[in-house]
XYZ file of C-alpha atoms in Angstrom:
779
model
C 164.515 -32.064 61.726
C 162.786 -35.490 61.845
C 159.802 -35.882 64.530
C 159.224 -39.030 66.126
C 156.113 -40.392 68.050
C 156.373 -43.344 70.553
C 153.483 -45.671 71.223
C 153.673 -47.143 74.463
C 151.700 -50.645 74.905
C 151.897 -51.921 78.394
C 150.492 -51.742 81.780
C 148.058 -48.863 83.097
C 150.750 -47.672 85.389
C 154.296 -47.225 84.071
C 156.868 -47.262 86.633
C 154.508 -45.771 89.251
C 153.689 -42.956 87.195
C 149.617 -42.421 86.790
C 148.439 -43.053 83.301
C 147.449 -39.357 82.892
C 150.964 -38.065 83.862
C 154.162 -37.483 81.758
C 156.770 -40.178 81.736
C 160.401 -38.890 82.934
C 163.653 -40.150 81.612
C 162.051 -41.827 78.727
C 165.485 -42.363 76.667
C 167.071 -43.957 79.786
C 164.025 -46.496 79.949
C 164.216 -47.264 76.267
C 167.942 -47.764 76.211
C 167.618 -50.793 78.601
C 164.949 -52.433 76.569
C 165.453 -54.806 73.254
C 164.771 -52.868 70.317
C 163.658 -53.955 66.656
C 163.801 -51.335 63.903
C 161.644 -51.001 60.949
C 158.131 -49.657 60.224
C 157.230 -49.247 63.739
C 160.256 -49.478 66.059
C 159.582 -51.752 68.813
C 160.858 -51.617 72.423
C 159.509 -54.661 74.389
C 160.869 -56.331 77.513
C 158.034 -58.413 78.259
C 156.188 -56.088 80.547
C 155.908 -53.162 78.362
C 155.916 -52.302 74.752
C 156.568 -49.047 73.076
C 156.494 -48.454 69.361
C 158.512 -45.437 67.888
C 157.684 -44.110 64.430
C 158.154 -40.943 62.341
C 155.940 -37.930 62.537
C 155.690 -38.763 58.596
C 153.569 -41.794 59.322
C 150.510 -39.671 60.585
C 147.503 -40.058 58.426
C 149.264 -42.474 56.191
C 147.618 -45.754 55.057
C 148.499 -48.715 57.237
C 146.909 -52.037 56.819
C 146.328 -53.827 60.314
C 145.907 -57.697 59.938
C 144.542 -60.179 62.897
C 145.187 -63.765 62.728
C 144.954 -66.644 65.035
C 148.306 -67.986 65.672
C 147.350 -70.669 68.016
C 143.774 -71.648 69.157
C 142.023 -74.283 71.298
C 141.412 -77.738 70.424
C 137.709 -78.427 69.501
C 136.993 -74.678 69.061
C 135.541 -74.494 65.760
C 135.737 -76.328 62.609
C 135.663 -73.093 60.503
C 138.903 -71.533 62.426
C 142.318 -72.889 62.470
C 145.686 -71.759 62.962
C 146.353 -68.882 60.042
C 142.965 -67.967 60.152
C 142.194 -64.372 59.583
C 139.672 -62.574 62.195
C 140.137 -58.795 60.956
C 141.618 -56.797 58.284
C 141.327 -53.049 58.359
C 142.830 -49.524 56.836
C 144.056 -47.884 59.799
C 145.384 -44.325 60.305
C 147.304 -42.768 63.125
C 145.855 -39.034 63.684
C 147.086 -36.270 66.059
C 144.521 -34.638 67.903
C 145.391 -32.492 70.429
C 147.335 -34.141 73.040
C 146.278 -37.585 71.924
C 146.643 -39.833 68.987
C 143.752 -41.476 67.672
C 143.807 -44.913 65.854
C 141.198 -44.769 63.334
C 139.755 -47.506 61.140
C 139.418 -46.089 57.676
C 136.312 -47.223 55.322
C 137.452 -47.947 51.809
C 133.715 -49.194 50.744
C 132.454 -45.899 49.959
C 134.143 -43.696 47.358
C 133.845 -40.862 44.722
C 135.978 -39.148 42.522
C 138.308 -36.518 44.301
C 137.125 -33.750 42.281
C 133.231 -34.722 42.278
C 131.324 -32.454 44.830
C 129.600 -35.456 46.253
C 132.937 -36.506 47.710
C 132.528 -34.098 50.587
C 129.042 -35.770 51.107
C 130.712 -39.276 51.395
C 133.055 -38.083 53.649
C 130.583 -36.387 55.949
C 128.160 -39.548 55.940
C 130.947 -41.964 56.496
C 132.606 -41.014 59.845
C 135.473 -43.168 60.492
C 135.320 -44.837 63.864
C 137.954 -44.280 66.707
C 139.292 -47.582 67.570
C 141.431 -46.419 70.498
C 142.971 -43.140 71.753
C 146.584 -42.997 72.897
C 147.174 -40.030 75.355
C 150.257 -38.028 74.726
C 152.699 -38.228 77.786
C 155.504 -36.138 76.622
C 156.741 -33.837 74.091
C 160.207 -33.319 75.240
C 162.763 -32.728 72.569
C 161.935 -34.400 69.326
C 160.084 -37.084 70.531
C 156.125 -37.660 71.553
C 155.560 -40.243 73.906
C 151.933 -41.988 73.800
C 150.582 -44.742 76.328
C 148.110 -46.987 75.207
C 147.101 -49.033 78.191
C 146.203 -52.647 77.758
C 145.403 -52.370 73.985
C 146.981 -55.855 73.159
C 146.260 -57.228 76.626
C 142.486 -56.770 75.855
C 139.759 -58.119 73.409
C 139.490 -55.072 71.335
C 136.253 -55.216 69.154
C 138.422 -54.407 66.158
C 140.364 -57.651 66.462
C 137.206 -59.643 66.198
C 138.941 -62.959 67.794
C 135.914 -64.709 68.999
C 132.632 -64.328 66.748
C 129.377 -63.206 68.427
C 127.841 -66.634 67.790
C 130.747 -68.446 69.358
C 130.635 -66.344 72.425
C 127.183 -66.998 72.765
C 127.362 -70.662 72.247
C 130.225 -71.291 74.530
C 129.044 -68.704 77.002
C 132.701 -66.898 76.835
C 133.351 -64.216 79.493
C 135.766 -61.007 78.921
C 139.452 -61.450 78.659
C 141.231 -62.211 81.779
C 144.223 -59.613 81.823
C 145.990 -61.766 84.529
C 145.923 -64.604 82.218
C 146.972 -62.470 79.013
C 150.003 -60.950 77.771
C 152.223 -59.640 74.938
C 154.510 -62.493 73.715
C 156.685 -60.606 70.989
C 157.262 -57.549 68.881
C 159.582 -57.634 65.804
C 159.751 -54.832 63.090
C 160.603 -55.010 59.448
C 161.107 -52.242 56.727
C 157.489 -52.672 55.788
C 155.649 -54.266 58.576
C 155.691 -54.589 62.400
C 154.395 -58.023 63.944
C 152.973 -58.137 67.369
C 152.105 -61.233 69.053
C 149.921 -61.819 72.197
C 148.141 -64.391 74.354
C 144.486 -63.735 75.223
C 142.469 -66.075 77.728
C 138.821 -66.232 78.241
C 136.729 -68.019 81.000
C 133.820 -69.952 79.411
C 130.808 -71.628 81.201
C 129.908 -73.880 78.264
C 133.209 -75.464 76.949
C 133.414 -77.975 74.269
C 133.694 -81.757 75.104
C 137.030 -82.548 76.541
C 137.708 -78.911 77.852
C 137.436 -79.362 81.315
C 139.361 -76.247 82.518
C 136.382 -73.809 81.201
C 139.222 -71.932 79.941
C 139.945 -70.552 75.999
C 143.607 -69.521 75.416
C 144.532 -67.818 71.961
C 147.677 -66.784 70.623
C 147.055 -63.744 68.455
C 149.537 -62.196 65.783
C 148.650 -58.749 64.559
C 150.738 -57.464 61.253
C 150.859 -53.577 60.637
C 151.760 -53.089 57.139
C 152.852 -50.248 55.223
C 150.428 -49.819 51.736
C 151.927 -48.942 48.505
C 152.080 -45.149 47.927
C 152.137 -45.865 44.184
C 148.608 -47.465 43.587
C 147.911 -50.498 41.383
C 145.411 -50.220 38.850
C 142.112 -51.922 39.596
C 140.700 -54.674 37.544
C 136.763 -55.025 37.690
C 135.405 -58.232 38.637
C 133.430 -60.317 36.041
C 131.087 -62.832 37.889
C 131.443 -65.147 35.193
C 134.983 -65.776 36.316
C 135.673 -66.778 39.730
C 137.752 -64.216 41.594
C 138.302 -63.105 45.236
C 137.083 -59.375 45.233
C 136.529 -56.193 46.936
C 133.160 -54.590 47.222
C 132.971 -50.977 46.625
C 130.077 -48.262 46.282
C 130.876 -45.438 43.690
C 129.007 -42.304 44.446
C 130.242 -40.781 41.324
C 128.740 -43.171 39.148
C 126.653 -42.074 36.141
C 123.899 -44.356 37.216
C 121.127 -43.105 39.247
C 122.085 -44.734 42.442
C 125.471 -45.579 44.279
C 126.741 -48.048 41.922
C 128.347 -51.152 43.448
C 131.564 -52.330 41.882
C 133.744 -55.129 42.720
C 137.434 -55.190 42.166
C 139.361 -58.527 42.038
C 142.495 -59.155 44.201
C 145.779 -59.955 42.216
C 149.155 -59.540 42.421
C 150.858 -56.436 40.689
C 152.542 -58.300 37.484
C 154.173 -55.651 35.106
C 156.388 -56.760 32.117
C 159.983 -55.679 31.933
C 160.128 -55.289 28.565
C 156.654 -53.602 27.380
C 157.501 -53.591 23.892
C 158.346 -57.163 23.264
C 155.023 -58.186 25.544
C 153.002 -55.762 23.117
C 154.382 -58.091 20.240
C 153.083 -61.150 21.735
C 156.502 -62.513 23.293
C 156.625 -64.012 26.751
C 158.387 -61.524 28.951
C 159.437 -61.667 32.634
C 157.696 -59.463 35.264
C 159.411 -56.632 36.979
C 158.668 -58.245 39.904
C 157.964 -61.853 40.036
C 155.944 -63.784 42.541
C 158.302 -65.569 44.684
C 157.592 -68.327 47.358
C 160.347 -69.315 50.054
C 160.183 -72.940 51.784
C 159.940 -73.297 55.348
C 163.287 -74.607 56.245
C 161.451 -77.287 58.493
C 160.053 -78.704 55.362
C 161.253 -82.184 54.829
C 164.062 -82.591 52.180
C 162.048 -85.301 50.547
C 159.012 -83.094 49.928
C 160.536 -80.116 48.797
C 160.883 -80.828 45.242
C 157.247 -81.404 45.231
C 156.329 -78.365 46.794
C 158.443 -76.317 44.255
C 156.545 -78.118 41.409
C 153.238 -77.421 42.861
C 154.232 -73.597 43.152
C 156.006 -73.586 39.691
C 153.169 -75.602 37.948
C 151.101 -72.149 37.430
C 153.814 -70.633 35.191
C 152.178 -72.439 32.364
C 149.025 -70.562 33.399
C 150.923 -67.332 33.472
C 152.239 -68.077 29.986
C 149.133 -67.541 28.565
C 148.888 -64.055 30.117
C 152.058 -63.480 28.223
C 154.414 -63.848 31.334
C 157.424 -66.408 31.766
C 158.801 -67.320 35.134
C 156.099 -65.108 36.884
C 156.179 -67.467 39.780
C 159.069 -68.724 41.615
C 159.882 -71.320 44.607
C 162.968 -70.856 46.330
C 164.649 -72.694 49.519
C 164.508 -69.974 52.290
C 168.130 -68.604 52.905
C 169.872 -69.723 56.378
C 170.904 -66.836 58.768
C 174.286 -67.177 57.406
C 173.251 -66.725 53.955
C 170.827 -63.840 54.554
C 170.762 -62.647 58.375
C 167.900 -60.045 57.591
C 165.534 -63.022 55.965
C 162.443 -63.755 58.154
C 159.042 -65.537 57.185
C 157.568 -62.716 59.161
C 158.757 -59.937 56.861
C 156.121 -58.837 54.703
C 158.309 -58.613 51.567
C 158.520 -62.461 51.654
C 156.185 -64.692 51.070
C 156.373 -68.230 52.169
C 155.248 -71.774 52.230
C 155.436 -73.093 56.037
C 155.457 -76.487 57.275
C 153.621 -76.921 60.642
C 154.022 -79.854 62.697
C 150.616 -80.199 63.772
C 147.818 -82.725 63.979
C 145.681 -80.469 61.983
C 144.575 -82.131 58.835
C 144.547 -79.282 56.558
C 146.414 -76.792 54.262
C 145.516 -72.998 53.719
C 146.518 -70.419 51.191
C 145.923 -66.860 52.808
C 146.938 -63.643 51.474
C 147.213 -59.873 52.441
C 145.867 -57.331 49.688
C 145.434 -53.670 49.719
C 141.865 -52.934 50.172
C 142.039 -49.719 48.189
C 142.911 -51.733 45.087
C 143.021 -55.127 45.535
C 146.715 -55.772 45.214
C 148.055 -58.861 46.715
C 150.981 -57.809 48.818
C 151.982 -61.177 50.195
C 150.941 -64.538 51.208
C 151.763 -67.431 53.488
C 150.916 -71.055 52.515
C 150.514 -73.018 55.428
C 150.881 -76.882 55.034
C 149.926 -79.092 58.348
C 151.683 -82.050 58.558
C 148.971 -84.422 59.475
C 147.329 -83.444 56.157
C 149.397 -86.391 54.683
C 147.209 -88.692 56.447
C 144.036 -87.284 54.867
C 145.365 -87.762 51.437
C 146.799 -91.085 52.277
C 143.709 -92.485 53.680
C 141.286 -90.920 50.674
C 143.676 -92.159 48.223
C 143.146 -95.626 49.384
C 139.502 -95.660 49.745
C 138.659 -93.647 46.662
C 141.032 -95.423 44.078
C 142.327 -98.588 45.707
C 139.782 -100.859 43.859
C 141.479 -99.830 40.418
C 144.855 -98.479 41.595
C 147.096 -101.060 43.068
C 149.390 -98.435 44.241
C 146.819 -97.180 46.654
C 146.350 -100.391 48.310
C 148.405 -99.579 51.560
C 148.831 -97.109 54.352
C 152.733 -96.932 53.268
C 151.821 -94.890 50.154
C 154.790 -94.835 47.790
C 156.693 -91.657 48.309
C 156.185 -90.498 44.646
C 152.557 -90.966 44.888
C 151.986 -88.935 48.052
C 154.487 -86.433 46.867
C 152.468 -86.117 43.742
C 149.314 -85.427 46.302
C 151.175 -82.860 48.028
C 152.191 -80.878 44.706
C 148.671 -80.688 43.794
C 147.415 -79.661 47.293
C 150.285 -76.950 47.237
C 148.868 -75.735 43.846
C 145.293 -75.594 44.983
C 146.403 -73.346 47.877
C 148.563 -71.494 45.596
C 145.553 -70.725 43.536
C 143.964 -69.064 46.530
C 146.854 -67.094 47.061
C 146.820 -66.004 43.472
C 143.122 -64.765 43.622
C 141.042 -67.680 42.647
C 138.484 -68.912 44.814
C 136.700 -72.569 44.521
C 135.195 -73.298 41.240
C 132.886 -76.488 42.043
C 131.320 -76.347 38.632
C 134.400 -77.299 36.949
C 134.342 -81.160 37.715
C 131.029 -81.450 35.679
C 132.705 -80.479 32.578
C 134.228 -84.060 31.591
C 131.897 -86.926 30.686
C 132.026 -89.652 33.139
C 133.174 -92.565 30.641
C 135.856 -90.141 29.826
C 137.204 -90.325 33.302
C 137.938 -94.308 32.692
C 140.178 -93.338 29.434
C 143.913 -93.248 30.125
C 144.608 -91.194 27.490
C 142.169 -88.552 28.388
C 142.948 -88.459 32.305
C 146.637 -88.103 31.341
C 146.038 -85.097 28.806
C 143.073 -83.641 30.867
C 143.463 -84.506 34.163
C 140.173 -85.435 36.097
C 138.428 -81.616 36.278
C 139.143 -78.562 34.243
C 140.632 -76.814 37.428
C 142.853 -77.398 40.248
C 140.579 -75.320 42.332
C 137.686 -77.686 42.596
C 137.314 -80.088 45.128
C 138.021 -83.092 42.760
C 140.804 -84.875 44.463
C 140.639 -88.182 42.922
C 139.223 -90.258 40.172
C 136.818 -92.612 41.969
C 135.127 -93.597 38.479
C 137.852 -95.431 36.933
C 137.139 -99.268 37.258
C 139.386 -102.402 37.868
C 141.096 -103.295 34.650
C 141.020 -99.516 33.158
C 144.772 -98.868 31.997
C 147.090 -95.838 32.554
C 144.583 -93.786 34.443
C 145.237 -90.588 36.134
C 144.106 -90.791 39.501
C 145.000 -87.254 41.122
C 143.951 -83.754 40.083
C 146.218 -81.305 38.268
C 145.863 -77.772 36.548
C 143.360 -77.733 33.653
C 141.879 -75.253 31.003
C 140.098 -73.317 33.193
C 143.040 -72.322 35.152
C 144.611 -71.021 32.056
C 141.631 -69.080 31.292
C 141.287 -67.133 34.522
C 144.918 -66.574 35.065
C 144.879 -64.915 31.525
C 142.005 -63.005 32.411
C 143.319 -61.520 35.667
C 146.713 -60.999 34.764
C 146.877 -59.998 31.063
C 148.781 -56.716 31.155
C 147.023 -53.669 29.019
C 149.663 -50.682 28.745
C 148.347 -47.273 28.427
C 144.579 -47.982 29.237
C 142.047 -47.368 31.819
C 140.485 -49.769 34.034
C 137.348 -49.210 32.221
C 138.871 -49.950 28.633
C 140.385 -53.191 30.271
C 136.895 -54.243 31.261
C 135.472 -53.806 27.911
C 138.214 -55.907 26.387
C 138.057 -58.577 28.961
C 134.247 -58.669 28.751
C 134.605 -59.920 25.050
C 137.092 -62.464 26.119
C 134.833 -64.003 28.557
C 131.599 -63.666 26.071
C 133.366 -65.972 23.886
C 134.156 -68.638 26.448
C 131.973 -68.711 29.353
C 129.034 -70.887 27.998
C 131.587 -73.660 27.176
C 131.794 -76.196 30.124
C 135.333 -76.230 29.984
C 135.282 -72.581 31.207
C 132.324 -72.399 33.373
C 132.484 -70.890 36.996
C 129.697 -71.946 39.733
C 129.465 -72.056 43.369
C 127.307 -74.487 45.579
C 123.865 -73.449 46.100
C 121.223 -75.780 44.392
C 123.157 -76.780 41.294
C 124.024 -80.602 41.226
C 126.781 -79.826 38.928
C 128.624 -77.416 41.355
C 129.190 -79.910 44.237
C 132.300 -80.330 46.433
C 134.255 -83.818 45.929
C 132.512 -85.005 42.681
C 133.574 -85.472 39.277
C 132.123 -86.189 35.817
C 129.003 -84.899 34.065
C 126.352 -87.331 35.558
C 126.160 -87.816 39.279
C 124.156 -91.053 38.973
C 126.561 -92.630 36.784
C 129.595 -91.344 38.791
C 128.425 -92.441 41.957
C 127.579 -96.122 40.584
C 131.023 -96.334 39.447
C 132.092 -94.888 42.875
C 129.953 -97.576 45.164
C 131.059 -100.491 42.710
C 134.883 -99.412 43.703
C 133.854 -98.868 47.431
C 132.423 -102.328 47.794
C 135.802 -103.787 46.337
C 137.512 -101.725 49.010
C 135.276 -102.990 51.875
C 136.015 -106.388 51.105
C 139.743 -105.721 51.248
C 139.939 -103.146 53.765
C 141.720 -105.207 56.607
C 144.163 -106.878 54.167
C 145.135 -103.445 53.028
C 145.472 -101.546 56.266
C 146.336 -104.284 58.818
C 149.591 -106.374 59.057
C 149.937 -109.297 61.224
C 150.757 -108.218 64.715
C 149.282 -104.934 64.160
C 146.349 -103.343 65.993
C 142.907 -102.688 64.607
C 143.327 -98.880 65.030
C 143.985 -97.977 61.416
C 141.317 -100.216 60.203
C 138.873 -98.623 62.371
C 139.788 -95.075 61.499
C 139.499 -96.315 57.582
C 136.163 -97.879 57.979
C 134.923 -94.432 59.524
C 136.091 -92.552 56.755
C 134.724 -95.439 54.457
C 131.558 -94.546 55.659
C 132.033 -90.672 54.741
C 132.980 -91.464 51.327
C 129.622 -93.656 50.997
C 127.884 -90.848 52.231
C 129.415 -88.360 49.817
C 128.588 -90.520 46.653
C 124.797 -90.902 47.683
C 124.605 -86.878 48.675
C 126.004 -86.227 45.126
C 123.034 -88.169 43.748
C 120.489 -86.578 46.199
C 121.372 -83.107 45.023
C 119.789 -83.931 41.691
C 116.352 -84.233 43.336
C 115.069 -80.791 43.137
C 118.005 -79.367 41.676
C 118.559 -76.095 39.453
C 121.033 -76.002 36.708
C 122.821 -72.204 37.010
C 124.998 -71.116 34.000
C 126.385 -67.530 34.741
C 125.236 -65.384 31.731
C 124.968 -61.623 30.616
C 122.225 -60.650 28.570
C 122.977 -61.630 24.619
C 124.649 -64.949 25.456
C 122.728 -68.030 24.667
C 120.823 -70.017 27.006
C 119.040 -69.610 30.372
C 120.711 -68.879 33.662
C 118.581 -71.036 35.738
C 116.881 -74.181 34.672
C 115.031 -76.798 36.541
C 116.805 -80.265 36.367
C 114.932 -82.448 34.104
C 111.999 -84.665 35.679
C 113.709 -87.873 34.051
C 117.274 -87.092 35.638
C 115.548 -86.743 39.072
C 113.523 -89.879 38.533
C 117.120 -91.679 37.819
C 118.563 -90.204 40.993
C 115.475 -91.759 43.006
C 116.172 -95.037 41.272
C 119.687 -94.829 42.371
C 119.019 -94.124 46.043
C 116.257 -96.959 46.168
C 118.777 -99.295 45.227
C 121.736 -98.041 47.180
C 120.135 -96.478 50.243
C 116.767 -97.658 51.144
C 117.564 -101.041 50.123
C 119.775 -102.039 53.059
C 123.545 -101.827 52.241
C 124.842 -105.055 54.491
C 128.302 -105.000 52.712
C 128.903 -101.552 54.920
C 128.580 -103.698 57.926
C 129.897 -107.115 57.420
C 130.596 -108.989 60.554
C 134.185 -110.139 59.576
C 134.889 -106.475 59.129
C 133.252 -104.435 61.878
C 133.784 -107.293 64.905
C 137.542 -106.420 64.464
C 137.117 -103.219 66.232
C 133.720 -102.579 67.519
C 131.739 -104.244 70.308
C 128.821 -102.632 69.418
C 128.363 -103.084 65.940
C 127.687 -100.178 63.172
C 124.133 -100.910 62.144
C 122.873 -97.915 64.072
C 125.485 -95.607 62.093
C 124.424 -96.784 58.783
C 120.572 -96.402 59.946
C 121.328 -92.881 60.983
C 123.425 -91.891 57.733
C 120.078 -93.246 55.936
C 117.651 -91.289 58.253
C 119.729 -88.007 57.377
C 119.248 -88.694 53.939
C 115.447 -89.110 54.075
C 115.550 -86.027 56.086
C 117.255 -84.103 53.522
C 114.757 -84.970 50.815
C 111.749 -84.391 52.994
C 112.828 -81.044 54.462
C 110.432 -78.139 54.248
C 112.722 -75.541 52.720
C 113.348 -78.317 49.849
C 109.736 -79.113 49.153
C 109.215 -75.392 48.917
C 111.561 -74.669 46.803
C 110.658 -77.511 44.398
C 107.169 -76.219 44.400
C 108.291 -72.614 43.560
C 111.056 -73.469 41.188
C 108.517 -75.778 39.060
C 106.209 -72.942 39.072
C 108.755 -70.208 38.057
C 111.480 -71.450 36.147
C 111.940 -73.137 32.664
C 112.265 -76.795 32.782
C 110.144 -79.818 33.553
C 111.140 -81.048 36.942
C 109.840 -83.274 39.684
C 107.035 -81.762 41.720
C 107.153 -82.161 45.582
C 103.961 -84.151 45.476
C 105.450 -86.376 42.990
C 108.665 -86.797 45.495
C 106.483 -87.711 48.500
C 104.571 -90.207 46.340
C 107.694 -91.947 44.969
C 109.266 -92.013 48.547
C 106.183 -93.605 49.771
C 106.185 -96.263 47.154
C 110.140 -97.118 47.670
C 109.976 -97.113 51.464
C 106.698 -98.482 52.214
C 104.262 -99.745 49.584
C 107.387 -101.626 47.656
C 108.748 -103.408 50.810
C 105.840 -105.782 51.825
C 108.330 -107.663 54.242
C 110.395 -105.052 55.621
C 113.426 -106.205 57.554
C 114.849 -104.167 60.568
C 116.773 -101.373 58.617
C 113.743 -100.967 56.316
C 111.303 -100.876 59.262
C 113.370 -98.078 60.796
C 113.135 -96.255 57.732
C 109.314 -96.686 57.361
C 108.906 -95.552 61.030
C 111.052 -92.400 60.381
C 109.134 -91.744 57.005
C 105.843 -91.745 59.028
C 107.546 -89.294 61.613
C 108.447 -86.930 58.890
C 105.171 -86.747 57.397
C 103.911 -85.683 60.800
C 106.631 -83.118 61.041
C 105.613 -81.419 57.495
C 102.116 -81.068 58.810
C 103.441 -79.336 62.039
C 105.994 -77.080 59.997
C 104.452 -73.509 59.613
C 106.848 -72.788 57.114
C 105.549 -75.467 54.546
C 102.921 -74.266 51.927
C 99.600 -74.755 52.339
C 99.225 -76.794 49.192
C 101.899 -79.086 50.328
C 100.524 -79.707 53.775
C 97.348 -80.858 51.920
C 99.233 -83.271 49.958
C 101.155 -84.460 53.154
C 97.832 -85.162 54.855
C 96.498 -86.875 52.018
C 99.428 -89.155 51.969
C 99.187 -89.995 55.303
C 95.685 -90.919 54.851
C 96.527 -93.181 52.209
C 99.371 -94.733 54.100
C 97.090 -95.039 57.146
C 94.630 -97.190 54.976
C 97.625 -99.441 53.757
C 98.827 -100.015 57.154
C 95.393 -101.156 58.533
C 95.703 -103.875 55.789
C 98.840 -104.953 56.834
C 98.885 -105.034 60.666
C 96.784 -108.440 60.733
C 99.573 -110.545 59.350
C 100.757 -113.322 60.970
C 104.392 -112.047 61.793
C 104.162 -110.617 65.400
C 107.025 -108.353 64.503
C 105.220 -106.874 61.606
C 102.179 -106.522 63.455
C 103.711 -104.392 66.134
C 105.400 -102.444 63.586
C 102.668 -101.397 61.447
C 100.630 -100.596 64.732
C 103.217 -98.219 65.545
C 103.176 -96.371 62.226
C 99.298 -96.342 62.166
C 99.530 -94.867 65.736
C 101.803 -91.960 64.700
C 99.567 -91.377 61.733
C 96.541 -91.237 64.005
C 98.146 -88.948 66.459
C 99.003 -86.632 63.668
C 95.519 -86.565 62.433
C 94.226 -85.645 65.987
C 96.802 -83.108 66.111
C 95.685 -81.374 63.073
C 91.972 -81.025 64.133
């Protein structure tokens, strides 16, 4: 006899019956409600939600994933539709007359036959998220009511981070403005969507309602009973992973291990695979395109997905990843994008300028179960604009806002490839864009064969280095050798071997390659070779080329964006983004100052993991900044351009940008880090004292008749010296240097403030006043 359990999600009173009493005639109630059968069979009529499942589901491993489906505008730059807020392994446990929903930890582990397993269990008691009282045990059914579980902000949902709750002064969810929206069930998952509304006393600009409303989706997913063999992380190869602590380790401690997240790929013909023959997988990775995807873009999406087949071939698989058009209701009435058995690429009509590649994985093994790539329609604008700004000088096809279809299609293809890479398990690899020599990126033959970075997983979107006259240039990114290497490492199949044996084989594979720049992995940190949005192995040279191109774009921006009879709205938008491009180029160079090269190594490999950037390189970076930042860049604010859309001008914007750059270089934490790394790491770097002296020379001593922009920077430099003296975190030795520099600057200013120019007299008097006030304050 099969036993069934029913969970009721709804109001605190059901049909006028108190919450702690049985519900009579439950069958007749359920028969009147829309039903959806599956993992948890749902009965939902808009007021009440009942879930029915087999008793066999008790204490089974289930995964509950919570995501934002819709969210308020201007809420957070780091959360958007599709963002995951929680992912937890859960059990339904019967305790007397109740069902407990338990969150199960998978972080602390031990071998089943190891006696320490008992201690692990005793010292890692799983929390009870909610208890559902049993209301009826009549016949074969058990009825459970869960009051307001999906109409409240359960801590387990993690809808709003504590920091944002504090910043926006968000109150508790308002149950009168919160509701369950829908419930659907499929063979391996159940989907529940609900709306939560919160009052807020400090909403973001533009929110006059003092209200945040979110639509939230919960996926309850059956996890595989046949566990996939794990693969241990090697930090020298970038991979999304899971952290665990193994208490059965031979090490004299709980041994931290990390498992990578990957799809389960096994060859159909294992004998042929073992002989080195390309073999199809038992279960390929299949993505279905959203029917809402415009037909003209579908071929590019398909190519972007299936581009990864070349990388999977390095791992021994053919046709490992496939793209298909989603079937119509007539072709397959059982198909749904919400069904966990189907991975999708969804095309969302939204003003959001983004694309994301989330996936769901088994927290026990790292097996990726499904993923849904999301493309937001307005992301087309992002790529159209940047294509013009970053390549227009050397690329005639980019000199328009009506980007040719094949050009924008190629960009979309590469964005989808990037997001698919995330869904395959690969994180960003910002180190990869520094592998290719800068001048090679001006070569048509090189860029056509190798692209502009060694991986699609870097933020190396466009070739901004190629100059006017360079021929046959590839301007858009593509997959590269690092992608082949990473996929082979993560997906190579080893029959009849343990995870530990696989780990030894793969270590040798990485040992042979990881010090080659073509295969290096690295995050951002303080390494100037691991920056976002940059390309080439020399930031100063690359940004010099980039700014040369950007000047040409600025001269032609109106012509390329605005036709006769059109408003200047697009011109204004592109101008704002052009300032952002300028900012990126100069910040790439600023990161060289005080930078530390990081190379991920294990003992026995040649080289040093951390080396200070050479002093000569840092001085070249400062020369670049002196020429392209401290020296006023009036080409950015040409009257003929800015007067088309601004009544106030943009001088203040450029000065503000330059001040932020100066603040970045004179930041106490950066100066402390330079002081520390020069004392502790290998290399001959620039000292913080030398940096401050150089800035004083470039900003003040070298500009005897400063104009209005230069005067603003000189005053800001004096203020920053003052701030350094009052910063308790600055090393005392550096405070001494700052005080000495202030005294030198004060002496210099005294000699300058008696000039015949009244403007300069007032300017130097102001600086002297700032410095003398600082000296008074330091006594």
